[in-house]
PDB file of C-alpha atoms in Angstrom:
ATOM      1  CA  MET V   1     190.007  90.334  93.256  1.00 42.00           C
ATOM      2  CA  HIS V   2     192.548  89.726  89.902  1.00 46.00           C
ATOM      3  CA  ALA V   3     189.138  87.780  88.116  1.00 45.00           C
ATOM      4  CA  GLU V   4     187.026  90.455  89.651  1.00 44.00           C
ATOM      5  CA  ASN V   5     188.751  93.060  87.160  1.00 40.00           C
ATOM      6  CA  ILE V   6     188.356  90.263  84.869  1.00 41.00           C
ATOM      7  CA  ARG V   7     185.565  90.787  84.764  1.00 44.00           C
ATOM      8  CA  ILE V   8     184.742  94.238  84.845  1.00 42.00           C
ATOM      9  CA  ALA V   9     186.909  94.892  82.375  1.00 47.00           C
ATOM     10  CA  MET V  10     185.410  92.607  80.078  1.00 52.00           C
ATOM     11  CA  LYS V  11     182.414  94.219  80.141  1.00 56.00           C
ATOM     12  CA  LYS V  12     183.377  97.795  79.970  1.00 60.00           C
ATOM     13  CA  ILE V  13     183.394  98.184  75.812  1.00 60.00           C
ATOM     14  CA  VAL V  14     179.950  99.513  75.265  1.00 68.00           C
ATOM     15  CA  THR V  15     181.332 102.531  72.930  1.00 88.00           C
ATOM     16  CA  GLN V  16     180.936 101.731  69.059  1.00 91.00           C
ATOM     17  CA  GLN V  17     184.179 102.737  68.597  1.00 92.00           C
ATOM     18  CA  GLU V  18     186.079 100.457  70.959  1.00 92.00           C
ATOM     19  CA  ALA V  19     183.984  97.746  69.962  1.00 93.00           C
ATOM     20  CA  LEU V  20     185.014  97.878  66.581  1.00 94.00           C
ATOM     21  CA  ARG V  21     189.160  98.397  67.725  1.00 94.00           C
ATOM     22  CA  GLN V  22     188.549  94.930  69.339  1.00 94.00           C
ATOM     23  CA  LEU V  23     186.302  93.514  66.986  1.00 95.00           C
ATOM     24  CA  ALA V  24     189.230  94.165  63.907  1.00 95.00           C
ATOM     25  CA  ALA V  25     192.063  93.268  66.023  1.00 95.00           C
ATOM     26  CA  MET V  26     190.156  89.289  66.737  1.00 95.00           C
ATOM     27  CA  CYS V  27     189.684  89.635  63.299  1.00 94.00           C
ATOM     28  CA  ALA V  28     193.700  90.239  62.127  1.00 93.00           C
ATOM     29  CA  THR V  29     194.256  87.449  64.494  1.00 95.00           C
ATOM     30  CA  ALA V  30     192.584  84.622  62.956  1.00 95.00           C
ATOM     31  CA  GLU V  31     188.868  83.767  60.622  1.00 96.00           C
ATOM     32  CA  HIS V  32     185.812  84.382  62.424  1.00 97.00           C
ATOM     33  CA  CYS V  33     181.960  84.694  60.262  1.00 97.00           C
ATOM     34  CA  ARG V  34     179.481  87.602  60.992  1.00 97.00           C
ATOM     35  CA  HIS V  35     177.589  85.128  63.661  1.00 97.00           C
ATOM     36  CA  ASP V  36     181.034  84.909  65.944  1.00 95.00           C
ATOM     37  CA  MET V  37     180.556  89.060  65.829  1.00 96.00           C
ATOM     38  CA  LEU V  38     177.031  89.748  66.073  1.00 96.00           C
ATOM     39  CA  GLN V  39     177.506  86.806  69.382  1.00 95.00           C
ATOM     40  CA  LYS V  40     179.984  89.265  70.431  1.00 93.00           C
ATOM     41  CA  MET V  41     178.503  92.024  70.049  1.00 94.00           C
ATOM     42  CA  GLN V  42     175.482  91.004  71.767  1.00 92.00           C
ATOM     43  CA  ALA V  43     177.401  89.970  74.357  1.00 91.00           C
ATOM     44  CA  TRP V  44     178.567  93.329  75.373  1.00 91.00           C
ATOM     45  CA  GLY V  45     175.130  94.735  74.943  1.00 90.00           C
ATOM     46  CA  LEU V  46     175.596  97.152  72.113  1.00 92.00           C
ATOM     47  CA  SER V  47     171.539  98.222  70.403  1.00 92.00           C
ATOM     48  CA  GLU V  48     171.119  96.656  66.574  1.00 94.00           C
ATOM     49  CA  GLU V  49     172.073  99.551  65.082  1.00 95.00           C
ATOM     50  CA  ALA V  50     175.519 100.042  65.714  1.00 94.00           C
ATOM     51  CA  GLN V  51     176.022  96.292  65.037  1.00 95.00           C
ATOM     52  CA  GLU V  52     175.239  96.278  61.755  1.00 96.00           C
ATOM     53  CA  HIS V  53     177.252  99.158  61.410  1.00 96.00           C
ATOM     54  CA  ILE V  54     180.343  97.790  63.398  1.00 96.00           C
ATOM     55  CA  ILE V  55     179.077  94.625  60.762  1.00 97.00           C
ATOM     56  CA  HIS V  56     179.249  96.930  57.742  1.00 96.00           C
ATOM     57  CA  GLN V  57     182.390  98.400  58.486  1.00 96.00           C
ATOM     58  CA  LEU V  58     183.980  95.079  59.346  1.00 96.00           C
ATOM     59  CA  VAL V  59     183.350  93.149  55.443  1.00 96.00           C
ATOM     60  CA  GLU V  60     184.504  96.400  54.109  1.00 96.00           C
ATOM     61  CA  GLY V  61     188.125  96.276  55.594  1.00 95.00           C
ATOM     62  CA  ARG V  62     187.858  92.836  54.765  1.00 96.00           C
ATOM     63  CA  TYR V  63     188.253  92.060  58.438  1.00 96.00           C
ATOM     64  CA  VAL V  64     185.299  89.840  57.982  1.00 97.00           C
ATOM     65  CA  ASP V  65     184.126  87.590  54.679  1.00 97.00           C
ATOM     66  CA  ASP V  66     182.085  84.545  55.887  1.00 97.00           C
ATOM     67  CA  GLU V  67     183.601  82.177  51.843  1.00 97.00           C
ATOM     68  CA  ARG V  68     186.802  83.035  53.373  1.00 97.00           C
ATOM     69  CA  TYR V  69     185.957  82.693  57.342  1.00 98.00           C
ATOM     70  CA  CYS V  70     184.295  78.828  55.020  1.00 98.00           C
ATOM     71  CA  ARG V  71     187.308  77.740  53.053  1.00 98.00           C
ATOM     72  CA  ALA V  72     189.476  77.577  56.350  1.00 97.00           C
ATOM     73  CA  PHE V  73     186.624  75.896  59.083  1.00 98.00           C
ATOM     74  CA  VAL V  74     185.642  73.414  56.173  1.00 98.00           C
ATOM     75  CA  ALA V  75     190.389  72.796  55.343  1.00 97.00           C
ATOM     76  CA  ASP V  76     190.219  73.077  59.295  1.00 97.00           C
ATOM     77  CA  LYS V  77     187.947  70.585  60.547  1.00 98.00           C
ATOM     78  CA  MET V  78     188.901  68.090  57.797  1.00 97.00           C
ATOM     79  CA  LYS V  79     192.593  67.943  58.683  1.00 97.00           C
ATOM     80  CA  TYR V  80     192.158  68.307  62.342  1.00 98.00           C
ATOM     81  CA  ASN V  81     188.600  66.860  63.161  1.00 98.00           C
ATOM     82  CA  LYS V  82     188.616  64.137  60.768  1.00 98.00           C
ATOM     83  CA  TRP V  83     185.375  65.335  60.251  1.00 98.00           C
ATOM     84  CA  GLY V  84     183.103  64.405  56.559  1.00 97.00           C
ATOM     85  CA  ARG V  85     180.986  67.159  54.763  1.00 97.00           C
ATOM     86  CA  ARG V  86     177.678  66.429  56.109  1.00 97.00           C
ATOM     87  CA  LYS V  87     178.926  67.723  59.907  1.00 98.00           C
ATOM     88  CA  ILE V  88     180.798  70.096  58.261  1.00 98.00           C
ATOM     89  CA  ASP V  89     177.547  71.715  56.823  1.00 98.00           C
ATOM     90  CA  MET V  90     175.676  71.590  59.686  1.00 98.00           C
ATOM     91  CA  ALA V  91     178.279  72.995  61.703  1.00 98.00           C
ATOM     92  CA  LEU V  92     178.452  76.222  59.479  1.00 98.00           C
ATOM     93  CA  CYS V  93     174.440  75.518  59.051  1.00 98.00           C
ATOM     94  CA  GLN V  94     174.436  76.656  62.971  1.00 97.00           C
ATOM     95  CA  LYS V  95     177.421  79.193  62.739  1.00 97.00           C
ATOM     96  CA  ARG V  96     174.575  80.581  60.422  1.00 97.00           C
ATOM     97  CA  ILE V  97     176.848  80.299  56.658  1.00 97.00           C
ATOM     98  CA  GLU V  98     173.823  81.421  53.654  1.00 97.00           C
ATOM     99  CA  ALA V  99     173.631  77.607  51.989  1.00 97.00           C
ATOM    100  CA  ASP V 100     175.855  78.692  48.626  1.00 97.00           C
ATOM    101  CA  ILE V 101     178.498  79.822  50.093  1.00 97.00           C
ATOM    102  CA  ARG V 102     178.927  76.616  52.150  1.00 97.00           C
ATOM    103  CA  HIS V 103     177.060  74.022  49.299  1.00 97.00           C
ATOM    104  CA  ARG V 104     180.011  76.137  46.233  1.00 97.00           C
ATOM    105  CA  VAL V 105     183.023  75.834  49.139  1.00 98.00           C
ATOM    106  CA  LEU V 106     183.119  72.352  49.918  1.00 97.00           C
ATOM    107  CA  GLY V 107     180.756  71.040  46.724  1.00 96.00           C
ATOM    108  CA  ALA V 108     185.013  72.544  45.580  1.00 97.00           C
ATOM    109  CA  VAL V 109     186.047  69.377  47.727  1.00 97.00           C
ATOM    110  CA  GLU V 110     186.357  66.739  45.942  1.00 96.00           C
ATOM    111  CA  PRO V 111     185.059  63.141  47.269  1.00 92.00           C
ATOM    112  CA  ASP V 112     188.930  60.715  47.125  1.00 95.00           C
ATOM    113  CA  GLU V 113     189.135  63.829  50.291  1.00 97.00           C
ATOM    114  CA  PHE V 114     185.882  62.788  52.433  1.00 97.00           C
ATOM    115  CA  ILE V 115     187.500  58.814  51.036  1.00 96.00           C
ATOM    116  CA  ALA V 116     191.303  59.823  52.397  1.00 96.00           C
ATOM    117  CA  ILE V 117     190.308  60.940  55.484  1.00 97.00           C
ATOM    118  CA  LEU V 118     187.869  57.962  56.745  1.00 97.00           C
ATOM    119  CA  ARG V 119     189.667  55.477  55.688  1.00 96.00           C
ATOM    120  CA  PRO V 120     192.710  55.383  57.619  1.00 96.00           C
ATOM    121  CA  LEU V 121     189.413  56.597  60.527  1.00 96.00           C
ATOM    122  CA  ILE V 122     188.146  52.975  59.376  1.00 96.00           C
ATOM    123  CA  ASP V 123     190.638  50.819  59.694  1.00 94.00           C
ATOM    124  CA  SER V 124     192.515  52.741  63.179  1.00 95.00           C
ATOM    125  CA  LYS V 125     187.851  52.123  64.347  1.00 95.00           C
ATOM    126  CA  ARG V 126     188.153  48.332  62.891  1.00 93.00           C
ATOM    127  CA  LYS V 127     190.840  47.182  65.601  1.00 93.00           C
ATOM    128  CA  SER V 128     189.828  48.049  68.180  1.00 95.00           C
ATOM    129  CA  ILE V 129     185.493  46.831  67.209  1.00 93.00           C
ATOM    130  CA  LYS V 130     185.029  43.714  69.130  1.00 93.00           C
ATOM    131  CA  ALA V 131     181.612  42.062  67.154  1.00 91.00           C
ATOM    132  CA  ASP V 132     180.535  38.755  66.849  1.00 92.00           C
ATOM    133  CA  ASN V 133     180.459  38.912  63.015  1.00 94.00           C
ATOM    134  CA  PRO V 134     181.882  41.293  60.452  1.00 92.00           C
ATOM    135  CA  ARG V 135     177.909  41.937  59.893  1.00 93.00           C
ATOM    136  CA  GLU V 136     178.200  43.156  63.379  1.00 94.00           C
ATOM    137  CA  ARG V 137     181.454  44.673  63.050  1.00 94.00           C
ATOM    138  CA  ASN V 138     179.971  47.110  59.313  1.00 94.00           C
ATOM    139  CA  ALA V 139     177.026  48.001  61.259  1.00 95.00           C
ATOM    140  CA  LYS V 140     179.448  49.240  63.719  1.00 96.00           C
ATOM    141  CA  LEU V 141     181.939  50.854  61.600  1.00 96.00           C
ATOM    142  CA  MET V 142     178.443  52.650  59.799  1.00 97.00           C
ATOM    143  CA  ARG V 143     177.597  54.503  63.398  1.00 97.00           C
ATOM    144  CA  PHE V 144     180.713  55.282  63.822  1.00 97.00           C
ATOM    145  CA  ALA V 145     181.759  57.065  60.249  1.00 97.00           C
ATOM    146  CA  LEU V 146     177.982  58.675  60.546  1.00 98.00           C
ATOM    147  CA  GLN V 147     178.359  60.402  63.531  1.00 97.00           C
ATOM    148  CA  ARG V 148     181.648  62.415  62.329  1.00 97.00           C
ATOM    149  CA  GLY V 149     178.915  63.428  59.246  1.00 97.00           C
ATOM    150  CA  PHE V 150     180.209  60.830  56.375  1.00 97.00           C
ATOM    151  CA  THR V 151     178.294  59.724  53.824  1.00 96.00           C
ATOM    152  CA  ILE V 152     176.931  56.238  52.965  1.00 95.00           C
ATOM    153  CA  ASP V 153     178.082  56.262  49.771  1.00 95.00           C
ATOM    154  CA  GLU V 154     181.988  57.203  51.444  1.00 95.00           C
ATOM    155  CA  ILE V 155     181.273  55.142  53.914  1.00 96.00           C
ATOM    156  CA  ASN V 156     180.077  52.170  51.571  1.00 95.00           C
ATOM    157  CA  GLU V 157     183.552  52.982  49.183  1.00 94.00           C
ATOM    158  CA  CYS V 158     185.439  52.164  52.529  1.00 93.00           C
ATOM    159  CA  ILE V 159     183.676  49.433  54.057  1.00 91.00           C
ATOM    160  CA  SER V 160     183.227  48.035  50.854  1.00 81.00           C
ATOM    161  CA  GLY V 161     185.892  44.662  50.274  1.00 57.00           C
ATOM    162  CA  GLU V 162     184.529  43.360  53.363  1.00 53.00           C
ATOM    163  CA  ASP V 163     181.988  40.955  53.609  1.00 43.00           C
ATOM    164  CA  TYR V 164     179.095  43.034  54.915  1.00 39.00           C
TER     165      TYR V 164
END
């Protein structure tokens, strides 16, 4: 019965003011982008007109700022998830962050920062890879790093020094 009450409470948000209040409270505790807010409002069944009005108010009140969100997202994904530039860019694209914002924020990150993230990942992964020869080992390391979103140049810089 308790779970049922929670479900009913989640669907109850129907007024524009209540939606604005809840979204502002969410944004006050953590960074969110416009796309996150739109998805939430669509789930609540708000009209498109109401969604536009609420988004406008959230942006004007500086609760939602896609560039600020993008900077926080990039920093978090680099620090905690150990992602490369390409994977971060694709994730931001899925969040519908504008290309100029994505490129500006990712462009501000020094290439050495990605190398500093990748080098320990490669070193750690190298210990766990089973390969018959250095070429096979490096191919596996390359696939691993590509999946993490690092560029070929970054990967080659971290693998160079090994026989390739």
